[in-house]
């Protein structure tokens, strides 16, 4: 790593060193008097006393006048001083030193790429003209910044230097344009402490404003000295500018701009920061990946720009300091199309097509602490909870035969396989949002009523497109194809959906969608689709040229969507600035309607945690093993991004492909069995069938597969009370429902690379099979067990892992590996055919021993309808080494005949007892070491507390 950058830093509240101002004087030596010389007068034969003779040396003036060689040398020196040295010194003092500093001898792994995403062909001449270095060999990248980079800023003025905020005005230090030729104006950098764990670093250009941010109050501030950040900002005028942020408690560098380039222009923003290790997670969903960890090899890039196949924009990551095992978070608050590059330094570079550079730094220091800080301060907590029924299993499809959907539903009901809702058809509303297309789907109203009578919910898909601009009385909010004041038809941005011409809203809507509720067939949920927004028109855009576009989408940024220059009249912005937030504006248009009913919302083009109001149904994958792995990574990432309710269409939506898996044949029924086992334990579980592709509902498989799938749907319904309690935790703390193992075990570096195991909350570890078994009987898979005692979910058999162990487990096709961590406490219910049927049944409490001290578990219960402030009960379970206590700590829900409030069974795993120690009310199996209490009949609406002594001491 090239530690080349030098600048003067002022560390907040660090004591300043001052000299004492004393100058040591040297003693004055007395001058010696010269003696007079005595001269002998030979001519006169007698000595005489002469006056002193003064001997003089030639002066410089004498030499200059008498010696031509010295005179020439003096003239040369004087000219050099007046013509070169003196002006250079003056210009450097004034901060206008333009010398091209740095060199190109930067090791390959320490480089920062230059001119990525350039609109001109990248050649050696264009690279060097931009002030960068060219690698003529096989190195990566070909064009890179010299060392030090020429794209830096110098300090001009200290605007504010208070105890909670630093504002510094800066200007370009060495070049006045960025690498694409755009003028780099002066800029302002603001560093602000919001609270102990939250710091904002913002770089803005003239005309931009300080971001007080959506969840901050104007007076929210904390002194730097009271935070977990040590902030170093360059404060000396005319010196190079940089910001370095360290963790105050450990000294770990969390954020450092001193190595990579800095640039902010009207159409380009670049900021880079080093990261403490290569273990960073997030920054999605620019591409589909099988690995959760980001890859720093070969200067990998991702383009964050909502589009088909990558329809979520979440510029947020968590990173771990490998030495300390402490996590922190970084969020880039800019909605413009974004390129992110991972350099081996390790460093992360953010390159945006506009806006300002705003970073939110979150101190952590555990993953759960980062989640809480991110959702509390930045994007908002996921609140309210989703309706309880939304945690069940759901069906959806596209089909040209109107009888297919009804037949599938009838088969599901006849088989007693549990499910909760259906969409009838994903295209039910036709090309545009609003009413159901009764002409194309004449049976829709009857199917909707049949669902209602069968006790099932209806989720209506809604695109953002407008089919008829006269559908609403005011069309002033229709997107324009350019910035114009007129509202004539040729000025509207026009696209194509389902082979029909459509227009696009410019949010916020000024019209009420609630008036259309009846014509929407009164759904209980909305699935907001194609809202990146889609456009099937393949014609190219005539957007004005832009000097930078993220490299991975440089030739396709407007494919299947609308033009960047389209104009939003209600926001007075070009679409390029709005595009990545268009989906959540579509979501907000529905959330803000006065429906008077708490709906389930699903939003495809997600951003900002879907505002805490919607889930994410998942991308459209092909049915193959690689896609199954990608789907799990996507769901775990969405949990980091604050979207608690996330899933993926089980078994994909398109027919299987052998290309990615490198298999001669994909055994699709085996694949879908394994995918159902995994997908049914993700926060949102559903199947989807696309038009002209194989149906994927549980009843679309062989009878034997149907039995396997039915058993795992029952397992999901059995765990619904635990899932719902985890959603309550998410609404309070921002923690994901489904988590990677490193999230639960952040100090175990063996978990940092795991992407094929996951945790449900902190209690259950799920280890699905993600490889094909050619024998179709059983297959050995490797499972990593972090430190602790783990119990098989089905049998109670235990595995003790000291410091973390990897074990091979042979797994049959009908089996999903699930394990309970010791110290866990969670609830289950006997499954019904729907979520609401399951809620009728009493609860079982399960705990895993041994425990080092008291352990606590929770059960959250409300009416299950969702809403901002539902009446709720909160039950606490406390286990000690010999006593179990149930206590009602919150009592608002008045109860319902449709919702059980009874705990009837307690199950304790891994408890070693002698016969004489077993309580007479209990049953104990000394072989499995499972202690059970049945028929407890504790109703927390009747009694506040229930205590049970489960060990009789001899």
Coordinates of N, CA, C and O in Angstrom, one line a residue, residues 706-830:
X706 N -45.4 -33.7 -3.8 CA -46.5 -33.0 -3.1 C -46.5 -33.2 -1.6 O -46.7 -32.3 -0.8
X707 N -46.3 -34.5 -1.2 CA -46.3 -34.8 0.2 C -45.1 -34.2 0.9 O -45.3 -33.6 2.0
X708 N -43.9 -34.2 0.3 CA -42.8 -33.5 0.9 C -43.0 -32.0 1.0 O -42.8 -31.4 2.1
X709 N -43.5 -31.4 0.0 CA -43.7 -30.0 0.0 C -44.8 -29.6 1.1 O -44.7 -28.6 1.8
X710 N -45.9 -30.4 1.2 CA -46.9 -30.2 2.2 C -46.3 -30.2 3.6 O -46.7 -29.4 4.4
X711 N -45.4 -31.1 3.8 CA -44.8 -31.2 5.2 C -44.0 -29.9 5.5 O -44.0 -29.5 6.7
X712 N -43.3 -29.4 4.5 CA -42.5 -28.2 4.8 C -43.4 -26.9 4.9 O -43.0 -25.9 5.5
X713 N -44.5 -26.9 4.1 CA -45.4 -25.8 4.3 C -46.0 -25.8 5.7 O -46.2 -24.8 6.4
X714 N -46.3 -27.0 6.2 CA -46.7 -27.2 7.6 C -45.7 -26.7 8.6 O -46.0 -26.0 9.6
X715 N -44.4 -27.0 8.3 CA -43.3 -26.5 9.2 C -43.3 -25.0 9.2 O -43.1 -24.4 10.3
X716 N -43.5 -24.3 8.1 CA -43.6 -22.9 8.1 C -44.7 -22.4 9.0 O -44.5 -21.5 9.8
X717 N -45.9 -22.9 8.8 CA -47.0 -22.5 9.6 C -46.8 -22.8 11.1 O -47.2 -22.0 12.0
X718 N -46.1 -23.8 11.4 CA -45.7 -24.1 12.8 C -44.9 -23.0 13.4 O -45.0 -22.7 14.6
X719 N -44.0 -22.4 12.6 CA -43.1 -21.4 13.1 C -43.6 -20.0 13.0 O -42.9 -19.0 13.3
X720 N -44.8 -19.8 12.6 CA -45.3 -18.4 12.3 C -45.3 -17.5 13.5 O -44.9 -16.3 13.4
X721 N -45.6 -18.0 14.7 CA -45.5 -17.2 15.9 C -44.1 -16.7 16.2 O -43.9 -15.6 16.6
X722 N -43.1 -17.5 15.9 CA -41.7 -17.1 16.1 C -41.3 -16.1 15.0 O -40.7 -15.1 15.3
X723 N -41.7 -16.3 13.8 CA -41.5 -15.3 12.7 C -42.1 -14.0 13.1 O -41.5 -12.9 12.9
X724 N -43.4 -14.0 13.5 CA -44.0 -12.7 13.8 C -43.4 -12.0 15.0 O -43.3 -10.8 15.0
X725 N -42.8 -12.7 15.9 CA -42.1 -12.1 17.0 C -40.8 -11.5 16.5 O -40.4 -10.4 17.0
X726 N -40.2 -12.1 15.5 CA -39.0 -11.6 14.9 C -39.3 -10.3 14.1 O -38.5 -9.4 14.1
X727 N -40.5 -10.3 13.5 CA -40.9 -9.0 12.8 C -41.1 -7.9 13.8 O -40.8 -6.7 13.5
X728 N -41.6 -8.2 15.0 CA -41.7 -7.2 16.0 C -40.4 -6.7 16.4 O -40.2 -5.5 16.6
X729 N -39.4 -7.6 16.6 CA -38.0 -7.2 17.0 C -37.5 -6.3 15.9 O -36.8 -5.3 16.1
X730 N -37.7 -6.7 14.6 CA -37.3 -5.8 13.5 C -37.9 -4.5 13.5 O -37.2 -3.5 13.3
X731 N -39.1 -4.4 13.9 CA -39.8 -3.0 14.0 C -39.2 -2.2 15.1 O -39.4 -0.9 15.0
X732 N -38.6 -2.8 16.1 CA -38.1 -2.0 17.2 C -36.6 -1.8 17.1 O -36.1 -0.8 17.5
X733 N -35.9 -2.8 16.5 CA -34.4 -2.7 16.5 C -33.8 -2.7 15.1 O -32.6 -2.4 14.9
X734 N -34.6 -3.0 14.1 CA -34.1 -3.0 12.7 C -33.3 -4.3 12.3 O -32.7 -4.3 11.3
X735 N -33.3 -5.3 13.2 CA -32.6 -6.5 12.9 C -33.3 -7.3 11.9 O -34.5 -7.4 11.8
X736 N -32.5 -8.0 11.0 CA -33.2 -8.9 10.0 C -33.8 -10.1 10.6 O -33.4 -10.6 11.7
X737 N -34.8 -10.6 9.9 CA -35.5 -11.8 10.4 C -34.6 -13.0 10.0 O -34.4 -13.9 10.8
X738 N -34.1 -13.1 8.8 CA -33.2 -14.1 8.3 C -31.8 -13.4 8.2 O -31.7 -12.4 7.6
X739 N -30.8 -14.1 8.8 CA -29.5 -13.5 8.9 C -28.4 -14.5 8.4 O -28.5 -15.7 8.6
X740 N -27.3 -13.9 7.9 CA -26.1 -14.7 7.6 C -25.5 -15.1 9.0 O -25.7 -14.5 10.0
X741 N -24.7 -16.2 9.0 CA -24.1 -16.7 10.2 C -23.2 -15.6 10.9 O -23.1 -15.5 12.1
X742 N -22.5 -14.9 10.1 CA -21.6 -13.9 10.7 C -22.3 -12.8 11.4 O -21.8 -12.2 12.3
X743 N -23.6 -12.6 11.1 CA -24.4 -11.6 11.8 C -24.6 -12.0 13.2 O -24.6 -11.2 14.1
X744 N -24.8 -13.3 13.4 CA -25.1 -13.8 14.8 C -23.8 -14.2 15.5 O -23.7 -14.1 16.7
X745 N -22.7 -14.4 14.7 CA -21.4 -14.8 15.3 C -20.3 -13.9 14.7 O -19.4 -14.4 14.0
X746 N -20.3 -12.6 15.1 CA -19.4 -11.7 14.4 C -18.0 -11.9 14.7 O -17.1 -11.4 14.0
X747 N -17.6 -12.5 15.8 CA -16.2 -12.7 16.2 C -15.7 -14.0 15.6 O -14.5 -14.3 15.8
X748 N -16.5 -14.8 15.0 CA -16.1 -16.1 14.4 C -15.7 -15.8 12.9 O -16.6 -15.8 12.0
X749 N -14.4 -15.7 12.6 CA -14.1 -15.3 11.2 C -14.3 -16.5 10.2 O -14.2 -16.3 9.0
X750 N -14.6 -17.7 10.7 CA -14.9 -18.8 9.8 C -16.3 -18.6 9.2 O -16.6 -19.3 8.2
X751 N -17.1 -17.7 9.8 CA -18.5 -17.5 9.2 C -18.4 -16.4 8.1 O -19.4 -16.3 7.4
X752 N -17.3 -15.7 7.9 CA -17.3 -14.5 7.0 C -17.5 -14.9 5.6 O -17.9 -14.1 4.8
X753 N -17.2 -16.2 5.2 CA -17.3 -16.6 3.8 C -18.5 -17.5 3.6 O -18.7 -18.0 2.5
X754 N -19.4 -17.7 4.6 CA -20.5 -18.7 4.4 C -21.7 -18.0 3.8 O -22.1 -16.9 4.3
X755 N -22.2 -18.6 2.7 CA -23.3 -18.0 2.0 C -24.5 -19.0 1.8 O -25.5 -18.6 1.3
X756 N -24.3 -20.3 2.3 CA -25.3 -21.3 2.0 C -25.9 -21.8 3.3 O -26.5 -22.9 3.3
X757 N -25.7 -21.2 4.4 CA -26.4 -21.4 5.7 C -26.9 -20.1 6.2 O -26.4 -19.0 5.9
X758 N -28.0 -20.2 6.9 CA -28.6 -18.9 7.5 C -29.3 -19.2 8.8 O -29.6 -20.3 9.2
X759 N -29.4 -18.1 9.5 CA -30.1 -18.1 10.8 C -31.5 -17.5 10.7 O -31.7 -16.5 10.0
X760 N -32.5 -18.2 11.4 CA -33.8 -17.5 11.6 C -33.8 -16.9 12.9 O -33.8 -17.7 13.9
X761 N -33.7 -15.6 13.0 CA -33.4 -15.0 14.3 C -32.1 -15.5 14.9 O -31.2 -15.7 14.2
X762 N -32.1 -15.6 16.2 CA -30.9 -16.0 16.9 C -31.0 -17.5 17.3 O -30.0 -18.0 18.0
X763 N -32.0 -18.2 17.0 CA -32.3 -19.5 17.5 C -32.1 -20.7 16.6 O -31.6 -21.7 17.0
X764 N -32.5 -20.5 15.3 CA -32.5 -21.6 14.4 C -31.5 -21.5 13.3 O -31.5 -20.4 12.6
X765 N -30.7 -22.5 13.0 CA -29.8 -22.5 11.9 C -30.3 -23.4 10.8 O -30.7 -24.6 11.1
X766 N -30.4 -23.0 9.6 CA -30.9 -23.7 8.5 C -29.8 -24.0 7.5 O -29.1 -23.0 7.1
X767 N -29.7 -25.2 7.1 CA -28.6 -25.6 6.2 C -29.1 -26.4 5.0 O -29.2 -27.6 5.0
X768 N -29.7 -25.7 4.0 CA -30.3 -26.4 2.8 C -29.3 -27.1 1.9 O -28.1 -26.7 1.9
X769 N -29.7 -28.0 1.2 CA -28.9 -28.7 0.2 C -29.0 -27.9 -1.1 O -30.1 -27.6 -1.6
X770 N -27.9 -27.5 -1.7 CA -27.9 -26.6 -2.8 C -27.1 -27.2 -4.0 O -26.6 -26.5 -4.9
X771 N -27.0 -28.5 -4.0 CA -26.3 -29.2 -5.1 C -27.2 -30.4 -5.5 O -27.9 -30.9 -4.7
X772 N -27.0 -30.8 -6.8 CA -27.8 -31.9 -7.3 C -27.3 -33.2 -6.8 O -26.1 -33.5 -6.8
X773 N -28.2 -34.1 -6.5 CA -27.9 -35.5 -6.1 C -28.3 -36.4 -7.2 O -29.5 -36.6 -7.5
X774 N -27.3 -36.9 -8.0 CA -27.7 -37.7 -9.1 C -28.2 -39.1 -8.7 O -28.9 -39.7 -9.5
X775 N -28.0 -39.5 -7.4 CA -28.6 -40.8 -7.0 C -30.1 -40.6 -6.6 O -30.8 -41.5 -6.5
X776 N -30.5 -39.3 -6.3 CA -31.8 -39.0 -5.9 C -32.2 -39.7 -4.6 O -33.4 -40.1 -4.4
X777 N -31.3 -40.0 -3.8 CA -31.6 -40.7 -2.5 C -31.1 -39.8 -1.4 O -31.9 -39.3 -0.6
X778 N -29.8 -39.6 -1.2 CA -29.2 -38.8 -0.2 C -27.9 -38.3 -0.7 O -27.2 -38.9 -1.5
X779 N -27.4 -37.2 -0.1 CA -26.2 -36.6 -0.5 C -25.5 -36.0 0.8 O -26.1 -35.4 1.6
X780 N -24.1 -36.2 0.9 CA -23.4 -35.6 2.0 C -23.1 -34.1 1.7 O -22.7 -33.7 0.6
X781 N -23.4 -33.3 2.7 CA -23.1 -31.9 2.6 C -22.3 -31.4 3.8 O -22.4 -32.0 4.9
X782 N -21.4 -30.5 3.6 CA -20.6 -30.0 4.7 C -21.3 -28.8 5.4 O -21.8 -27.9 4.8
X783 N -21.4 -28.9 6.8 CA -22.1 -27.9 7.6 C -21.1 -27.4 8.6 O -20.4 -28.1 9.3
X784 N -21.1 -26.0 8.7 CA -20.2 -25.4 9.8 C -21.1 -25.1 11.0 O -22.1 -24.4 10.9
X785 N -20.6 -25.5 12.1 CA -21.3 -25.3 13.4 C -20.5 -24.3 14.2 O -19.4 -24.6 14.7
X786 N -20.9 -23.1 14.4 CA -20.2 -22.1 15.3 C -20.2 -22.6 16.7 O -20.9 -23.6 17.0
X787 N -19.4 -22.0 17.5 CA -19.2 -22.5 18.9 C -20.6 -22.5 19.6 O -21.4 -21.6 19.6
X788 N -20.8 -23.6 20.3 CA -22.0 -23.8 21.1 C -22.5 -25.3 21.0 O -21.8 -26.1 20.4
X789 N -23.6 -25.5 21.6 CA -24.3 -26.8 21.4 C -25.5 -26.7 20.6 O -26.3 -25.8 20.8
X790 N -25.6 -27.5 19.5 CA -26.7 -27.4 18.5 C -27.5 -28.7 18.6 O -27.0 -29.8 18.6
X791 N -28.8 -28.5 18.6 CA -29.8 -29.6 18.7 C -30.5 -29.8 17.3 O -31.0 -28.8 16.8
X792 N -30.6 -31.0 16.9 CA -31.4 -31.3 15.7 C -32.8 -30.9 16.0 O -33.4 -31.3 17.0
X793 N -33.4 -30.1 15.1 CA -34.7 -29.6 15.3 C -35.8 -30.7 15.4 O -36.7 -30.6 16.2
X794 N -35.6 -31.8 14.7 CA -36.6 -32.9 14.7 C -36.4 -33.9 15.8 O -37.4 -34.4 16.4
X795 N -35.2 -34.2 16.1 CA -34.9 -35.3 17.1 C -34.4 -34.9 18.4 O -34.4 -35.7 19.4
X796 N -33.8 -33.7 18.5 CA -33.1 -33.3 19.7 C -31.7 -33.8 19.9 O -31.0 -33.5 20.9
X797 N -31.2 -34.6 18.9 CA -29.8 -35.0 19.0 C -28.9 -33.8 19.0 O -29.2 -32.8 18.3
X798 N -27.8 -33.9 19.7 CA -27.0 -32.7 19.8 C -25.6 -32.9 19.3 O -25.1 -34.0 19.2
X799 N -25.0 -31.7 18.9 CA -23.7 -31.6 18.4 C -23.0 -30.5 19.2 O -23.5 -29.4 19.1
X800 N -21.9 -30.8 19.8 CA -21.2 -29.8 20.6 C -20.0 -29.3 19.8 O -19.2 -30.1 19.3
X801 N -19.9 -28.0 19.5 CA -18.8 -27.4 18.8 C -18.1 -26.5 19.7 O -18.6 -25.6 20.3
X802 N -16.8 -26.8 19.9 CA -16.0 -26.0 20.8 C -15.7 -24.6 20.3 O -16.4 -23.6 20.7
X803 N -14.7 -24.5 19.4 CA -14.4 -23.2 18.8 C -14.9 -23.1 17.4 O -14.5 -22.2 16.6
X804 N -15.9 -23.9 17.0 CA -16.4 -24.0 15.7 C -15.9 -25.2 14.9 O -14.7 -25.4 14.8
X805 N -16.8 -26.0 14.4 CA -16.4 -27.2 13.7 C -17.2 -27.4 12.4 O -18.4 -27.0 12.3
X806 N -16.6 -28.1 11.5 CA -17.3 -28.4 10.2 C -17.5 -29.9 10.2 O -16.6 -30.7 10.5
X807 N -18.8 -30.3 9.9 CA -19.2 -31.7 9.9 C -19.9 -32.0 8.6 O -20.6 -31.2 8.1
X808 N -19.7 -33.2 8.2 CA -20.4 -33.7 7.0 C -21.7 -34.4 7.4 O -21.7 -35.3 8.3
X809 N -22.8 -34.0 6.9 CA -24.1 -34.5 7.2 C -24.8 -35.1 6.0 O -24.9 -34.4 5.0
X810 N -25.1 -36.4 6.0 CA -25.8 -37.0 4.8 C -27.3 -36.7 4.9 O -27.9 -36.8 5.9
X811 N -27.8 -36.1 3.8 CA -29.2 -35.6 3.8 C -30.0 -36.2 2.7 O -29.7 -36.1 1.5
X812 N -31.1 -36.8 3.1 CA -32.1 -37.3 2.1 C -32.9 -36.2 1.5 O -33.0 -35.1 1.9
X813 N -33.6 -36.6 0.4 CA -34.3 -35.6 -0.4 C -35.5 -35.1 0.4 O -35.9 -33.9 0.2
X814 N -36.0 -35.8 1.3 CA -37.2 -35.3 2.1 C -36.7 -34.6 3.4 O -37.6 -34.4 4.3
X815 N -35.5 -34.3 3.5 CA -35.0 -33.8 4.8 C -34.3 -32.4 4.6 O -33.6 -32.2 3.6
X816 N -34.6 -31.5 5.5 CA -33.9 -30.2 5.6 C -33.2 -30.1 6.9 O -33.8 -30.3 8.0
X817 N -31.9 -29.8 6.9 CA -31.1 -29.7 8.1 C -31.5 -28.4 8.9 O -31.3 -27.3 8.3
X818 N -31.9 -28.6 10.1 CA -32.2 -27.4 11.0 C -31.7 -27.8 12.4 O -31.9 -28.9 12.9
X819 N -31.2 -26.7 13.0 CA -30.6 -26.9 14.3 C -30.9 -25.8 15.2 O -31.0 -24.6 14.8
X820 N -31.1 -26.1 16.5 CA -31.4 -25.1 17.6 C -30.2 -24.9 18.4 O -29.5 -25.8 18.9
X821 N -29.9 -23.6 18.6 CA -28.7 -23.2 19.4 C -29.0 -23.2 20.9 O -30.1 -22.8 21.3
X822 N -28.1 -23.7 21.7 CA -28.3 -23.7 23.1 C -28.5 -22.2 23.6 O -27.9 -21.3 23.1
X823 N -29.4 -22.1 24.6 CA -29.7 -20.8 25.1 C -30.8 -20.1 24.4 O -31.3 -19.0 24.7
X824 N -31.4 -20.8 23.3 CA -32.5 -20.2 22.5 C -33.8 -20.5 23.2 O -34.0 -21.5 23.9
X825 N -34.7 -19.6 23.1 CA -36.1 -19.7 23.5 C -37.0 -19.2 22.4 O -36.9 -18.1 22.0
X826 N -37.9 -20.1 21.9 CA -38.9 -19.6 20.9 C -40.1 -20.4 21.0 O -40.2 -21.5 21.7
X827 N -41.2 -20.0 20.3 CA -42.5 -20.6 20.4 C -42.9 -21.2 19.0 O -42.4 -20.7 17.9
X828 N -43.8 -22.2 19.0 CA -44.4 -22.8 17.8 C -45.8 -23.0 18.1 O -46.3 -23.0 19.3
X829 N -46.6 -23.3 17.1 CA -48.0 -23.7 17.2 C -48.3 -24.8 16.2 O -47.6 -25.0 15.2
X830 N -49.3 -25.6 16.5 CA -49.7 -26.7 15.6 C -50.2 -26.0 14.3 O -51.0 -25.1 14.4

